CSV table of C-alpha atoms in Angstrom, one decimal:
chain,number,residue,atom,x,y,z
Q,1,MET,CA,115.8,-50.7,-89.8
Q,2,GLU,CA,119.6,-51.5,-90.8
Q,3,PHE,CA,119.9,-48.7,-93.6
Q,4,LEU,CA,118.1,-46.0,-90.9
Q,5,GLY,CA,120.5,-47.0,-88.2
Q,6,SER,CA,124.0,-46.6,-90.4
Q,7,ARG,CA,122.7,-43.4,-91.8
Q,8,GLY,CA,121.9,-43.0,-88.2
Q,9,VAL,CA,125.8,-43.4,-87.1
Q,10,LEU,CA,126.6,-41.3,-90.2
Q,11,TRP,CA,124.8,-38.0,-89.5
Q,12,LEU,CA,126.1,-38.3,-85.8
Q,13,LEU,CA,129.5,-38.7,-87.3
Q,14,ALA,CA,129.1,-35.7,-89.6
Q,15,PHE,CA,127.8,-33.3,-86.5
Q,16,MET,CA,130.3,-34.4,-84.2
Q,17,PHE,CA,133.0,-33.0,-87.2
Q,18,GLY,CA,131.1,-30.2,-87.3
Q,19,TRP,CA,130.9,-29.2,-83.8
Q,20,LEU,CA,134.5,-30.0,-83.7
Q,21,PHE,CA,135.6,-27.6,-86.2
Q,22,GLY,CA,132.9,-24.9,-85.1
Q,23,SER,CA,134.9,-25.0,-81.7
Q,24,VAL,CA,138.4,-24.8,-83.3
Q,25,SER,CA,137.1,-21.6,-85.5
Q,26,CYS,CA,135.6,-20.2,-82.0
Q,27,PHE,CA,138.1,-21.0,-80.0
Q,28,GLY,CA,141.0,-20.2,-82.3
Q,29,SER,CA,141.0,-15.9,-81.4
Q,30,ASN,CA,142.8,-15.3,-78.3
Q,31,LEU,CA,143.1,-11.5,-77.0
Q,32,ASP,CA,145.0,-12.5,-74.1
Q,33,SER,CA,148.4,-11.5,-73.6
Q,34,GLU,CA,151.8,-11.2,-71.5
Q,35,PHE,CA,154.7,-9.9,-71.6
Q,36,THR,CA,157.7,-9.3,-69.2
Q,37,PHE,CA,160.2,-6.6,-70.0
Q,38,LEU,CA,163.1,-4.8,-68.3
Q,39,LEU,CA,162.7,-0.9,-67.2
Q,40,PRO,CA,165.9,0.9,-67.4
Q,41,ALA,CA,166.6,3.0,-64.3
Q,42,GLY,CA,165.2,6.9,-64.4
Q,43,ARG,CA,162.9,5.7,-67.6
Q,44,SER,CA,159.2,4.8,-68.1
Q,45,GLU,CA,157.6,2.2,-71.0
Q,46,CYS,CA,153.8,2.4,-71.9
Q,47,PHE,CA,151.7,-0.6,-73.9
Q,48,PHE,CA,148.5,0.0,-75.8
Q,49,GLN,CA,146.1,-2.2,-76.0
Q,50,THR,CA,142.9,-1.9,-78.5
Q,51,ALA,CA,139.3,-2.3,-76.9
Q,52,ILE,CA,135.9,-2.1,-77.7
Q,53,LYS,CA,132.9,-0.5,-76.5
Q,54,ASN,CA,131.4,-2.0,-73.6
Q,55,GLY,CA,133.8,-4.6,-72.9
Q,56,THR,CA,135.9,-5.8,-69.9
Q,57,MET,CA,139.7,-5.5,-69.6
Q,58,GLU,CA,141.9,-6.5,-66.8
Q,59,VAL,CA,145.6,-5.8,-66.5
Q,60,GLU,CA,147.6,-7.9,-63.5
Q,61,TYR,CA,151.7,-6.6,-62.7
Q,62,GLN,CA,154.4,-8.2,-60.9
Q,63,VAL,CA,158.3,-6.6,-60.7
Q,64,ILE,CA,160.0,-9.5,-60.8
Q,65,ALA,CA,163.5,-8.5,-60.0
Q,66,GLY,CA,165.1,-4.7,-59.3
Q,67,ALA,CA,166.1,-3.3,-56.2
Q,68,GLY,CA,162.9,-2.0,-54.1
Q,69,MET,CA,161.0,-4.4,-56.2
Q,70,ASP,CA,158.6,-1.1,-56.9
Q,71,VAL,CA,157.2,0.8,-59.8
Q,72,ASP,CA,154.5,3.7,-60.8
Q,73,PHE,CA,151.7,2.5,-62.7
Q,74,THR,CA,149.2,4.3,-65.1
Q,75,ILE,CA,146.3,3.3,-67.0
Q,76,VAL,CA,145.1,5.9,-69.3
Q,77,SER,CA,141.6,5.9,-70.9
Q,78,PRO,CA,141.3,6.6,-74.9
Q,79,GLU,CA,140.2,10.0,-73.8
Q,80,GLY,CA,143.4,10.8,-72.1
Q,81,SER,CA,141.6,10.2,-68.6
Q,82,ARG,CA,143.6,8.7,-65.8
Q,83,LEU,CA,141.8,5.6,-64.9
Q,84,ILE,CA,144.5,3.9,-62.2
Q,85,MET,CA,147.5,5.6,-60.9
Q,86,GLU,CA,149.6,3.7,-58.2
Q,87,SER,CA,153.4,5.0,-56.6
Q,88,ARG,CA,156.1,2.9,-55.6
Q,89,ARG,CA,154.2,-0.6,-55.9
Q,90,SER,CA,155.3,-4.5,-56.3
Q,91,ASP,CA,152.3,-6.0,-57.9
Q,92,GLY,CA,148.5,-5.2,-58.3
Q,93,VAL,CA,145.3,-6.5,-60.2
Q,94,HIS,CA,142.4,-4.0,-61.8
Q,95,VAL,CA,139.8,-4.1,-64.0
Q,96,VAL,CA,138.4,-1.5,-66.5
Q,97,GLU,CA,134.8,-2.1,-66.7
Q,98,PRO,CA,133.5,-1.3,-68.9
Q,99,THR,CA,135.3,-0.3,-71.6
Q,100,GLN,CA,135.5,2.2,-74.1
Q,101,GLU,CA,136.5,1.9,-77.6
Q,102,GLY,CA,140.1,3.0,-78.5
Q,103,ASP,CA,143.4,2.4,-77.2
Q,104,TYR,CA,144.0,2.3,-73.7
Q,105,GLU,CA,147.6,3.6,-72.5
Q,106,ILE,CA,149.2,1.4,-69.4
Q,107,CYS,CA,152.6,3.0,-68.4
Q,108,PHE,CA,155.2,2.0,-66.0
Q,109,ASP,CA,157.5,4.5,-64.3
Q,110,ASN,CA,161.0,3.9,-62.9
Q,111,SER,CA,162.1,7.5,-62.9
Q,112,PHE,CA,162.6,7.9,-59.4
Q,113,SER,CA,165.0,5.5,-59.6
Q,114,HIS,CA,168.6,6.5,-60.8
Q,115,PHE,CA,170.4,3.2,-60.3
Q,116,SER,CA,168.3,0.5,-60.3
Q,117,GLU,CA,166.8,-1.0,-63.5
Q,118,LYS,CA,163.2,-3.4,-62.9
Q,119,MET,CA,162.2,-6.4,-64.2
Q,120,VAL,CA,158.1,-6.2,-64.8
Q,121,PHE,CA,155.6,-8.8,-65.7
Q,122,PHE,CA,152.2,-7.8,-66.9
Q,123,GLU,CA,149.0,-10.0,-68.3
Q,124,ILE,CA,146.2,-8.2,-69.9
Q,125,ILE,CA,143.0,-10.4,-70.0
Q,126,ILE,CA,140.5,-9.1,-72.4
Q,127,GLU,CA,136.7,-10.3,-72.5
Q,128,GLY,CA,133.2,-9.2,-74.1
Q,129,GLN,CA,135.9,-8.5,-77.5
Q,130,ALA,CA,135.3,-8.7,-81.3
Q,131,GLY,CA,137.1,-12.1,-81.4
Q,132,ASP,CA,134.0,-14.1,-79.7
Q,133,VAL,CA,131.2,-12.9,-82.1
Q,134,GLY,CA,133.0,-15.2,-85.0
Q,135,GLY,CA,132.8,-18.3,-83.1
Q,136,ASP,CA,128.8,-17.6,-82.4
Q,137,GLU,CA,128.3,-17.2,-86.3
Q,138,GLU,CA,130.1,-20.9,-87.1
Q,139,TRP,CA,127.7,-22.1,-84.4
Q,140,ALA,CA,124.8,-20.9,-85.8
Q,141,GLY,CA,125.7,-22.4,-89.6
Q,142,LEU,CA,125.5,-25.5,-87.9
Q,143,GLU,CA,121.5,-26.7,-87.8
Q,144,GLU,CA,120.3,-29.6,-85.8
Q,145,PRO,CA,118.9,-32.9,-87.8
Q,146,ASP,CA,115.1,-33.9,-87.7
Q,147,GLY,CA,114.9,-36.1,-84.4
Q,148,SER,CA,117.7,-34.8,-82.3
Q,149,LEU,CA,120.0,-37.8,-82.4
Q,150,LEU,CA,120.4,-39.4,-79.0
Q,151,GLU,CA,118.9,-36.4,-77.5
Q,152,TYR,CA,121.5,-34.2,-77.7
Q,153,LYS,CA,120.9,-30.4,-78.3
Q,154,LEU,CA,123.6,-28.0,-79.7
Q,155,GLU,CA,123.6,-25.3,-77.2
Q,156,ASP,CA,123.9,-27.9,-74.2
Q,157,ILE,CA,127.2,-29.2,-76.3
Q,158,ARG,CA,128.6,-25.8,-76.9
Q,159,GLU,CA,127.7,-24.5,-73.5
Q,160,SER,CA,129.7,-27.2,-72.1
Q,161,MET,CA,132.7,-26.5,-74.6
Q,162,ASP,CA,132.6,-22.7,-73.7
Q,163,SER,CA,132.9,-23.6,-70.1
Q,164,LEU,CA,135.6,-25.9,-70.4
Q,165,HIS,CA,137.1,-23.7,-72.8
Q,166,LYS,CA,137.3,-21.1,-70.3
Q,167,ARG,CA,138.3,-22.8,-67.3
Q,168,LEU,CA,141.0,-23.9,-69.2
Q,169,GLU,CA,142.0,-20.3,-70.0
Q,170,ARG,CA,141.9,-19.5,-66.7
Q,171,SER,CA,144.1,-22.2,-65.3
Q,172,THR,CA,146.4,-21.4,-67.7
Q,173,GLN,CA,146.5,-17.8,-67.1
Q,174,MET,CA,147.0,-18.4,-63.3
Q,175,GLN,CA,149.7,-20.9,-63.9
Q,176,THR,CA,151.5,-17.7,-65.7
Q,177,VAL,CA,150.6,-15.6,-62.6
Q,178,LEU,CA,152.4,-18.1,-60.1
Q,179,ARG,CA,155.7,-18.6,-62.3
Q,180,ALA,CA,156.0,-14.5,-61.8
Q,181,PHE,CA,155.2,-15.1,-58.4
Q,182,GLU,CA,158.2,-17.8,-58.5
Q,183,ALA,CA,160.4,-16.1,-60.6
Q,184,ARG,CA,160.2,-12.7,-58.1
Q,185,ASP,CA,160.6,-14.7,-55.1
Q,186,ARG,CA,163.1,-16.4,-56.9
Q,187,ASN,CA,165.1,-13.1,-57.7
Q,188,LEU,CA,164.6,-12.2,-54.3
Q,189,LEU,CA,166.5,-15.2,-52.4
Q,190,GLU,CA,169.4,-15.1,-54.8
Q,191,ASP,CA,169.6,-11.1,-53.8
Q,192,ASN,CA,169.1,-12.1,-49.9
Q,193,LEU,CA,171.8,-14.9,-50.4
Q,194,TRP,CA,174.2,-12.7,-51.8
Q,195,ARG,CA,173.6,-10.1,-49.3
Q,196,VAL,CA,174.1,-12.9,-46.4
Q,197,SER,CA,177.1,-14.3,-48.2
Q,198,PHE,CA,178.7,-10.8,-48.3
Q,199,TRP,CA,178.3,-10.1,-44.8
Q,200,SER,CA,179.3,-13.5,-43.7
Q,201,CYS,CA,182.7,-13.3,-45.4
Q,202,ALA,CA,183.1,-9.7,-43.7
Q,203,SER,CA,182.3,-11.0,-40.4
Q,204,VAL,CA,184.6,-13.3,-40.6
Q,205,LEU,CA,187.5,-11.3,-42.2
Q,206,VAL,CA,187.0,-9.3,-39.2
Q,207,MET,CA,187.1,-11.5,-36.6
Q,208,LEU,CA,190.5,-13.1,-38.2
Q,209,CYS,CA,191.4,-9.2,-37.9
Q,210,VAL,CA,190.3,-9.1,-33.9
Q,211,ALA,CA,192.0,-12.5,-33.6
Q,212,LEU,CA,195.5,-11.5,-34.7
Q,213,THR,CA,195.6,-8.4,-33.4
Q,214,GLN,CA,195.2,-10.0,-30.2
Q,215,VAL,CA,197.7,-12.5,-30.5
Q,216,TYR,CA,200.1,-10.0,-31.6
Q,217,THR,CA,198.9,-7.5,-29.0
Q,218,VAL,CA,199.4,-10.3,-26.0
Q,219,ARG,CA,202.9,-11.7,-27.5
Q,220,LYS,CA,203.8,-8.0,-27.1
Q,221,LEU,CA,203.3,-7.8,-23.5
Q,222,PHE,CA,205.4,-10.5,-22.8
Q,223,ASP,CA,207.9,-9.3,-25.2
Q,224,ASP,CA,211.1,-8.4,-22.9
Q,225,LYS,CA,214.2,-6.5,-24.5
Q,226,ARG,CA,215.9,-5.3,-21.7
Q,227,ARG,CA,219.1,-6.7,-21.5
Q,228,VAL,CA,220.0,-8.2,-18.0
Q,229,CYS,CA,223.7,-7.5,-16.4
Q,230,THR,CA,225.3,-10.0,-14.9
């Protein structure tokens, strides 16, 4: 009995290490991406994202700096058709489902602005891609021992770990989006602070000029240079 007990512990440790390495292999491939770039005035920038058939692609963008806080946004399918077209928007979220096999073109256009450059943040979230298949093969290579130690099932553990991983990824994506919102609000506040400070200084200068003009005018009214003959 003691021999069987120690053997069971060894089996349990072996399979725990197997599940750990399987989860690392499953979660090692991450196709989501995020990017922040500077879009010059009067120009457009395009990016390409590869997708497979019947997947899901979510694109979220924000203009975090620049006068007007707006750009033109376009998503073009691998066949060349325009799926999404937006004009003069500061942010947006779009989901392409199901995707076609090929390269999607994601474009940001600032050609309507002749002087102001824009700082743009965007994030691409890919689901149903080939990166998820490798993890299934790794998990499939692990087999449960006879007896199912402690009545644990490999499929239940795998579902729990997959669910936890997806929630952690979603939390990371939400934190990235919130950081972009914070950067945009900070840039807007700094821009407003500069405007308020400039016009406050201008108002103070105008008030000083008016005060000096009034003093000068009043003194001129009481300045009598006529000579009195005695």
